Amino acid sequence: MEGLFFNVNNGFLEGIVRGYKSGTLSQSHYASLTQCETLEDFKTQLSATDYGNFLANEPSPLSTATIADKATQVLVDQFNFIRSNSVEPLSKFLDYITYGYMIDNVVLLITGTLHERDTHELLERCHPLGIFDTMPALCVATNVEELYQSVLVETPLAPYFRDCLSAADLDDMNIEIIRNTVYKAYLEDFYNYVSTIGSTTAEVMHSILAFEADRRTINITINSFDTELTKEQRAKLFPAIGRLFPAGNNTLAKADDIDQVRQVCENVGDYRSFFDNNSAGQSNGDLGDFGVAAQLEDRFFRMEVHLNKLAFLQQFQYGVFYSYVKLKEQEIRNITWIAECIAQDARDRVHDFIPIF
């Protein structure tokens, strides 16, 4: 039934975002970019894509940070265009997309204030999609407690922060606990929200958010090994959604090493390949915990790209807006990686990116 009325308010914007997606870099574009000798050549090759002359006003020599920032700004401009033309419930859905970036920005400001850094400098490092109207008000705070209270009042994230630790408990360890606790609340809230806006949107977004929750659960487990975080605290940080929930989460809460994490992932068909090293001819023992974690992150990104590509196979649903943002972010990571390899003359690693289409 929702397909009958979806296009009344959202058909134009869905067409726009599918048009943006058609401008995603192809294999031939990546082949041209990886053959560049200098960043100036790289800039010229990018100008022949949908990025156009986005680097035209940048002075030489170009830096990879500039390329990443300008490419991100292209995404932000596209997102803001869609957002400014949207109406409920799409506008609220787009707000939810920005909450993840807001959480990272607020935690960055809290961390900087804790270390007595200038919050105005930190604002420049914040992700543009996570900037909100009252963010400058957070910079007025002179200590962590003031900042924490401002977050509870001035930001859209107040419901997520309300149940976290008090300002008196803030230190580097607890800030990471806060980040993960807030993100857990955000993912669960987003998951519940998409259930209310149509069965097709719910179907697409539930699979994507379930994977995101499982990724965070696995990462929290691995990163908490050999730290002061207790197993009880670890369990509280796991989102109560995902394909590992509840049995896998309960097992991961008690896990002591990566092999136990691998055994849990083998219970989910799509996750079995995360720890499969046969193609590389290496065992988990050969790689070490750090090597396994780095390899795991790469496979998480590949799975994320796969799920977000699947979202475009269905029409009359909002998942395409979320998926486009995530695919574009991966494309920006690819561009930055290739540019960094060119700048550092690391030709042997220039192809270690994750192609999208």
Tab-separated table of C-alpha atoms in Angstrom:
chain	number	residue	atom	x	y	z
A	1	MET	CA	0.000	0.000	0.000
A	2	GLU	CA	2.828	2.391	0.861
A	3	GLY	CA	4.075	2.142	-2.753
A	4	LEU	CA	0.896	3.889	-3.913
A	5	PHE	CA	1.652	7.074	-2.011
A	6	PHE	CA	5.438	7.011	-1.586
A	7	ASN	CA	6.133	9.078	-4.705
A	8	VAL	CA	3.795	11.901	-3.663
A	9	ASN	CA	6.336	13.284	-1.185
A	10	ASN	CA	9.460	11.219	-1.781
A	11	GLY	CA	9.582	10.168	-5.455
A	12	PHE	CA	11.590	13.210	-6.555
A	13	LEU	CA	14.179	12.785	-3.802
A	14	GLU	CA	14.505	9.048	-4.387
A	15	GLY	CA	15.176	9.820	-8.046
A	16	ILE	CA	17.801	12.382	-7.026
A	17	VAL	CA	19.620	9.986	-4.673
A	18	ARG	CA	19.579	7.219	-7.298
A	19	GLY	CA	21.052	9.746	-9.710
A	20	TYR	CA	23.792	10.555	-7.189
A	21	LYS	CA	24.452	6.825	-6.835
A	22	SER	CA	24.894	6.448	-10.613
A	23	GLY	CA	27.808	8.894	-10.323
A	24	THR	CA	29.690	6.600	-7.946
A	25	LEU	CA	33.228	5.847	-9.154
A	26	SER	CA	33.450	2.712	-11.317
A	27	GLN	CA	36.265	0.164	-11.708
A	28	SER	CA	37.574	2.064	-14.753
A	29	HIS	CA	37.731	5.287	-12.707
A	30	TYR	CA	39.710	3.517	-9.979
A	31	ALA	CA	42.034	2.009	-12.602
A	32	SER	CA	42.791	5.520	-13.908
A	33	LEU	CA	43.291	6.946	-10.417
A	34	THR	CA	45.708	4.212	-9.328
A	35	GLN	CA	47.910	4.903	-12.366
A	36	CYS	CA	48.457	8.559	-11.468
A	37	GLU	CA	52.039	9.587	-10.713
A	38	THR	CA	51.292	12.746	-8.714
A	39	LEU	CA	48.396	14.294	-6.824
A	40	GLU	CA	48.038	16.865	-9.619
A	41	ASP	CA	47.403	13.996	-12.060
A	42	PHE	CA	45.018	12.557	-9.497
A	43	LYS	CA	43.132	15.868	-9.359
A	44	THR	CA	42.862	15.927	-13.168
A	45	GLN	CA	41.494	12.370	-13.300
A	46	LEU	CA	38.910	13.140	-10.586
A	47	SER	CA	37.715	16.194	-12.514
A	48	ALA	CA	36.479	13.834	-15.259
A	49	THR	CA	34.088	12.146	-12.790
A	50	ASP	CA	30.954	13.450	-11.051
A	51	TYR	CA	33.239	15.214	-8.553
A	52	GLY	CA	33.996	17.726	-11.299
A	53	ASN	CA	36.249	20.675	-10.435
A	54	PHE	CA	35.794	20.421	-6.674
A	55	LEU	CA	39.548	20.945	-6.218
A	56	ALA	CA	39.857	23.749	-8.788
A	57	ASN	CA	40.455	26.523	-6.233
A	58	GLU	CA	42.932	24.576	-4.098
A	59	PRO	CA	46.542	25.787	-4.323
A	60	SER	CA	49.435	23.450	-5.047
A	61	PRO	CA	50.826	21.334	-3.555
A	62	LEU	CA	47.660	19.395	-2.778
A	63	SER	CA	47.427	17.397	0.436
A	64	THR	CA	45.437	14.215	0.973
A	65	ALA	CA	43.629	15.892	3.884
A	66	THR	CA	42.386	18.617	1.514
A	67	ILE	CA	41.152	16.013	-0.971
A	68	ALA	CA	39.303	14.133	1.803
A	69	ASP	CA	37.761	17.331	3.201
A	70	LYS	CA	36.572	18.580	-0.183
A	71	ALA	CA	35.178	15.175	-1.163
A	72	THR	CA	33.316	15.035	2.157
A	73	GLN	CA	31.913	18.496	1.459
A	74	VAL	CA	30.481	17.212	-1.839
A	75	LEU	CA	28.606	14.526	0.136
A	76	VAL	CA	27.447	17.066	2.742
A	77	ASP	CA	26.103	19.409	0.049
A	78	GLN	CA	24.182	16.559	-1.582
A	79	PHE	CA	22.782	15.415	1.766
A	80	ASN	CA	21.732	18.947	2.738
A	81	PHE	CA	19.931	19.386	-0.595
A	82	ILE	CA	17.926	16.217	0.019
A	83	ARG	CA	17.285	17.183	3.632
A	84	SER	CA	16.062	20.676	2.776
A	85	ASN	CA	13.523	19.261	0.295
A	86	SER	CA	12.228	16.478	2.530
A	87	VAL	CA	9.086	16.273	4.643
A	88	GLU	CA	8.063	13.946	7.476
A	89	PRO	CA	8.724	11.068	7.935
A	90	LEU	CA	11.740	11.252	5.582
A	91	SER	CA	13.060	14.424	7.254
A	92	LYS	CA	13.119	12.648	10.644
A	93	PHE	CA	14.776	9.607	9.046
A	94	LEU	CA	17.514	11.900	7.687
A	95	ASP	CA	17.892	13.429	11.158
A	96	TYR	CA	18.538	9.951	12.531
A	97	ILE	CA	21.333	9.495	9.985
A	98	THR	CA	23.076	12.591	11.383
A	99	TYR	CA	22.806	11.481	15.034
A	100	GLY	CA	25.688	9.011	14.642
A	101	TYR	CA	27.993	11.840	13.531
A	102	MET	CA	26.676	14.098	16.308
A	103	ILE	CA	27.653	11.487	18.892
A	104	ASP	CA	31.230	11.387	17.551
A	105	ASN	CA	31.400	15.201	17.514
A	106	VAL	CA	30.091	15.606	21.065
A	107	VAL	CA	32.465	12.923	22.396
A	108	LEU	CA	35.320	14.706	20.595
A	109	LEU	CA	34.391	17.977	22.343
A	110	ILE	CA	34.120	16.247	25.725
A	111	THR	CA	37.528	14.588	25.228
A	112	GLY	CA	39.113	17.892	24.172
A	113	THR	CA	37.639	19.749	27.146
A	114	LEU	CA	38.854	17.003	29.485
A	115	HIS	CA	42.375	17.581	28.158
A	116	GLU	CA	41.928	21.379	28.249
A	117	ARG	CA	42.072	21.761	24.483
A	118	ASP	CA	40.569	24.795	22.748
A	119	THR	CA	37.038	23.701	21.808
A	120	HIS	CA	36.949	26.183	18.908
A	121	GLU	CA	39.852	24.289	17.311
A	122	LEU	CA	38.023	21.019	17.929
A	123	LEU	CA	34.965	22.372	16.100
A	124	GLU	CA	37.009	22.458	12.896
A	125	ARG	CA	37.716	18.731	13.297
A	126	CYS	CA	34.038	17.826	13.736
A	127	HIS	CA	32.273	15.931	10.967
A	128	PRO	CA	30.091	18.378	8.992
A	129	LEU	CA	27.099	16.000	8.987
A	130	GLY	CA	27.145	16.031	12.789
A	131	ILE	CA	27.063	19.821	13.161
A	132	PHE	CA	23.867	21.080	14.821
A	133	ASP	CA	22.521	24.579	15.502
A	134	THR	CA	23.401	24.678	19.202
A	135	MET	CA	26.912	23.242	18.838
A	136	PRO	CA	28.616	26.664	19.269
A	137	ALA	CA	26.911	26.858	22.676
A	138	LEU	CA	28.941	23.817	23.749
A	139	CYS	CA	32.147	25.775	23.132
A	140	VAL	CA	31.224	28.237	25.871
A	141	ALA	CA	31.762	25.518	28.497
A	142	THR	CA	35.017	25.921	30.390
A	143	ASN	CA	35.057	22.524	32.073
A	144	VAL	CA	33.763	19.029	31.475
A	145	GLU	CA	30.841	19.309	33.879
A	146	GLU	CA	29.488	22.445	32.148
A	147	LEU	CA	29.924	20.782	28.750
A	148	TYR	CA	28.203	17.610	29.921
A	149	GLN	CA	25.219	19.562	31.251
A	150	SER	CA	25.047	21.538	27.991
A	151	VAL	CA	24.909	18.277	26.026
A	152	LEU	CA	21.959	17.145	28.150
A	153	VAL	CA	20.066	20.362	27.399
A	154	GLU	CA	21.242	21.794	24.092
A	155	THR	CA	21.515	18.805	21.749
A	156	PRO	CA	19.132	16.363	20.040
A	157	LEU	CA	21.169	13.603	21.727
A	158	ALA	CA	19.866	14.398	25.214
A	159	PRO	CA	17.690	11.245	25.480
A	160	TYR	CA	20.734	9.074	24.731
A	161	PHE	CA	23.126	10.859	27.114
A	162	ARG	CA	20.692	11.128	30.001
A	163	ASP	CA	21.312	7.621	31.314
A	164	CYS	CA	25.106	7.670	30.954
A	165	LEU	CA	27.728	8.358	33.564
A	166	SER	CA	27.742	11.636	35.450
A	167	ALA	CA	30.275	14.353	34.650
A	168	ALA	CA	32.177	13.516	37.841
A	169	ASP	CA	33.052	10.080	36.429
A	170	LEU	CA	34.591	11.348	33.190
A	171	ASP	CA	38.051	10.163	32.235
A	172	ASP	CA	39.546	8.661	29.050
A	173	MET	CA	38.287	5.154	29.846
A	174	ASN	CA	34.786	6.273	30.762
A	175	ILE	CA	34.502	8.517	27.696
A	176	GLU	CA	34.810	5.417	25.495
A	177	ILE	CA	32.188	3.720	27.664
A	178	ILE	CA	29.938	6.763	27.181
A	179	ARG	CA	30.503	6.729	23.411
A	180	ASN	CA	29.494	3.076	23.164
A	181	THR	CA	26.572	3.406	25.596
A	182	VAL	CA	25.176	6.377	23.681
A	183	TYR	CA	25.675	4.631	20.344
A	184	LYS	CA	23.900	1.532	21.680
A	185	ALA	CA	20.890	3.682	22.664
A	186	TYR	CA	20.975	5.431	19.261
A	187	LEU	CA	21.065	2.181	17.257
A	188	GLU	CA	18.205	0.664	19.264
A	189	ASP	CA	16.122	3.844	18.888
A	190	PHE	CA	16.816	4.053	15.126
A	191	TYR	CA	15.941	0.342	14.768
A	192	ASN	CA	12.617	0.890	16.521
A	193	TYR	CA	11.881	4.041	14.499
A	194	VAL	CA	12.322	2.401	11.079
A	195	SER	CA	9.836	-0.266	12.166
A	196	THR	CA	7.149	2.442	12.184
A	197	ILE	CA	7.670	3.854	8.666
A	198	GLY	CA	6.759	1.028	6.325
A	199	SER	CA	7.536	-2.653	5.946
A	200	THR	CA	9.973	-2.251	3.018
A	201	THR	CA	12.029	0.408	4.812
A	202	ALA	CA	12.005	-1.739	7.944
A	203	GLU	CA	13.176	-4.817	6.009
A	204	VAL	CA	16.084	-2.975	4.362
A	205	MET	CA	17.157	-0.964	7.395
A	206	HIS	CA	16.814	-3.795	9.923
A	207	SER	CA	19.411	-5.869	8.070
A	208	ILE	CA	21.803	-2.897	7.847
A	209	LEU	CA	21.352	-1.793	11.480
A	210	ALA	CA	21.531	-5.399	12.720
A	211	PHE	CA	24.939	-5.738	11.046
A	212	GLU	CA	26.073	-2.380	12.482
A	213	ALA	CA	25.049	-3.555	15.965
A	214	ASP	CA	26.890	-6.868	15.524
A	215	ARG	CA	29.989	-5.064	14.243
A	216	ARG	CA	30.043	-2.870	17.331
A	217	THR	CA	29.493	-5.873	19.589
A	218	ILE	CA	32.427	-7.746	18.036
A	219	ASN	CA	34.697	-4.672	18.105
A	220	ILE	CA	33.851	-3.875	21.740
A	221	THR	CA	34.625	-7.478	22.692
A	222	ILE	CA	38.012	-7.559	20.937
A	223	ASN	CA	39.046	-4.080	22.117
A	224	SER	CA	38.165	-4.889	25.741
A	225	PHE	CA	40.628	-7.794	25.980
A	226	ASP	CA	43.456	-7.019	28.444
A	227	THR	CA	41.806	-3.787	29.640
A	228	GLU	CA	40.233	-2.726	32.930
A	229	LEU	CA	36.726	-3.152	31.469
A	230	THR	CA	34.918	-5.922	33.339
A	231	LYS	CA	32.817	-8.525	31.567
A	232	GLU	CA	29.692	-7.106	33.214
A	233	GLN	CA	30.492	-3.616	31.887
A	234	ARG	CA	31.248	-5.088	28.459
A	235	ALA	CA	27.843	-6.802	28.296
A	236	LYS	CA	26.057	-3.508	29.049
A	237	LEU	CA	27.633	-1.896	25.961
A	238	PHE	CA	26.222	-4.457	23.507
A	239	PRO	CA	23.185	-3.274	21.482
A	240	ALA	CA	20.073	-5.375	22.140
A	241	ILE	CA	19.540	-5.918	18.397
A	242	GLY	CA	21.376	-7.775	15.654
A	243	ARG	CA	21.797	-11.332	14.427
A	244	LEU	CA	24.108	-12.216	17.319
A	245	PHE	CA	21.533	-11.090	19.880
A	246	PRO	CA	20.826	-12.581	22.381
A	247	ALA	CA	22.772	-15.875	22.471
A	248	GLY	CA	25.866	-14.581	20.655
A	249	ASN	CA	25.999	-11.438	22.789
A	250	ASN	CA	25.851	-13.522	25.971
A	251	THR	CA	28.756	-15.677	24.789
A	252	LEU	CA	30.812	-12.657	23.661
A	253	ALA	CA	30.287	-11.005	27.044
A	254	LYS	CA	32.248	-13.903	28.584
A	255	ALA	CA	34.832	-14.298	25.806
A	256	ASP	CA	38.533	-14.141	26.713
A	257	ASP	CA	40.245	-14.374	23.313
A	258	ILE	CA	39.710	-13.954	19.571
A	259	ASP	CA	39.144	-17.678	18.991
A	260	GLN	CA	36.014	-17.526	21.120
A	261	VAL	CA	34.810	-14.520	19.075
A	262	ARG	CA	35.415	-16.520	15.889
A	263	GLN	CA	33.358	-19.447	17.219
A	264	VAL	CA	30.401	-17.117	17.890
A	265	CYS	CA	30.618	-15.593	14.381
A	266	GLU	CA	30.602	-19.060	12.799
A	267	ASN	CA	27.009	-19.477	14.011
A	268	VAL	CA	25.914	-16.777	11.518
A	269	GLY	CA	26.441	-17.804	7.900
A	270	ASP	CA	27.289	-14.321	6.589
A	271	TYR	CA	29.846	-13.774	9.361
A	272	ARG	CA	31.854	-16.974	8.904
A	273	SER	CA	34.195	-15.386	6.374
A	274	PHE	CA	35.253	-12.647	8.828
A	275	PHE	CA	37.876	-14.912	10.408
A	276	ASP	CA	38.606	-17.085	7.366
A	277	ASN	CA	42.308	-16.752	6.524
A	278	ASN	CA	42.574	-19.607	4.048
A	279	SER	CA	42.825	-17.247	1.091
A	280	ALA	CA	45.764	-15.457	2.663
A	281	GLY	CA	47.390	-18.719	3.779
A	282	GLN	CA	47.637	-17.464	7.349
A	283	SER	CA	46.181	-18.626	10.606
A	284	ASN	CA	44.902	-16.360	13.344
A	285	GLY	CA	47.980	-17.267	15.338
A	286	ASP	CA	50.296	-16.089	12.527
A	287	LEU	CA	48.575	-12.718	12.309
A	288	GLY	CA	48.384	-11.977	16.021
A	289	ASP	CA	45.450	-10.220	17.670
A	290	PHE	CA	46.282	-6.837	16.121
A	291	GLY	CA	46.535	-8.331	12.624
A	292	VAL	CA	43.234	-10.175	13.020
A	293	ALA	CA	41.504	-6.990	14.241
A	294	ALA	CA	42.868	-4.999	11.256
A	295	GLN	CA	41.801	-7.702	8.809
A	296	LEU	CA	38.403	-7.893	10.497
A	297	GLU	CA	37.829	-4.151	10.028
A	298	ASP	CA	38.486	-4.492	6.306
A	299	ARG	CA	35.955	-7.337	6.037
A	300	PHE	CA	33.405	-5.347	8.014
A	301	PHE	CA	33.685	-2.547	5.452
A	302	ARG	CA	33.185	-5.051	2.610
A	303	MET	CA	30.065	-6.460	4.264
A	304	GLU	CA	28.748	-2.930	4.865
A	305	VAL	CA	29.213	-2.060	1.168
A	306	HIS	CA	27.419	-5.275	0.158
A	307	LEU	CA	24.393	-4.587	2.390
A	308	ASN	CA	24.132	-0.962	1.285
A	309	LYS	CA	24.257	-1.953	-2.389
A	310	LEU	CA	21.366	-4.359	-1.787
A	311	ALA	CA	19.254	-1.447	-0.498
A	312	PHE	CA	19.097	-0.010	-4.031
A	313	LEU	CA	17.395	-3.162	-5.351
A	314	GLN	CA	14.110	-2.180	-3.697
A	315	GLN	CA	11.955	0.876	-4.379
A	316	PHE	CA	9.527	2.915	-2.282
A	317	GLN	CA	11.679	2.864	0.857
A	318	TYR	CA	13.994	5.224	2.741
A	319	GLY	CA	16.941	2.837	3.058
A	320	VAL	CA	18.484	4.210	-0.158
A	321	PHE	CA	19.162	7.555	1.559
A	322	TYR	CA	21.087	5.912	4.399
A	323	SER	CA	22.887	3.544	2.037
A	324	TYR	CA	23.971	6.293	-0.336
A	325	VAL	CA	25.638	8.211	2.516
A	326	LYS	CA	27.501	5.077	3.659
A	327	LEU	CA	28.585	4.108	0.135
A	328	LYS	CA	29.792	7.642	-0.528
A	329	GLU	CA	31.789	7.566	2.708
A	330	GLN	CA	33.472	4.352	1.561
A	331	GLU	CA	34.235	5.989	-1.785
A	332	ILE	CA	35.856	8.928	0.039
A	333	ARG	CA	37.946	6.473	2.084
A	334	ASN	CA	39.020	4.823	-1.189
A	335	ILE	CA	39.966	8.161	-2.771
A	336	THR	CA	41.912	9.191	0.334
A	337	TRP	CA	43.727	5.840	0.461
A	338	ILE	CA	44.798	6.020	-3.201
A	339	ALA	CA	45.881	9.667	-2.793
A	340	GLU	CA	47.910	8.765	0.314
A	341	CYS	CA	49.627	5.908	-1.508
A	342	ILE	CA	50.511	8.239	-4.400
A	343	ALA	CA	51.808	10.928	-2.021
A	344	GLN	CA	53.982	8.420	-0.136
A	345	ASP	CA	54.975	6.480	-3.261
A	346	ALA	CA	53.560	3.268	-1.774
A	347	ARG	CA	52.673	1.680	-5.116
A	348	ASP	CA	52.538	-1.836	-3.695
A	349	ARG	CA	49.485	-0.951	-1.568
A	350	VAL	CA	47.597	1.372	-3.903
A	351	HIS	CA	45.053	-1.338	-4.773
A	352	ASP	CA	44.170	-2.144	-1.131
A	353	PHE	CA	40.848	-0.311	-1.260
A	354	ILE	CA	37.269	-1.609	-1.355
A	355	PRO	CA	35.605	-1.061	-4.771
A	356	ILE	CA	31.879	-0.341	-4.623
A	357	PHE	CA	30.555	-1.061	-8.144
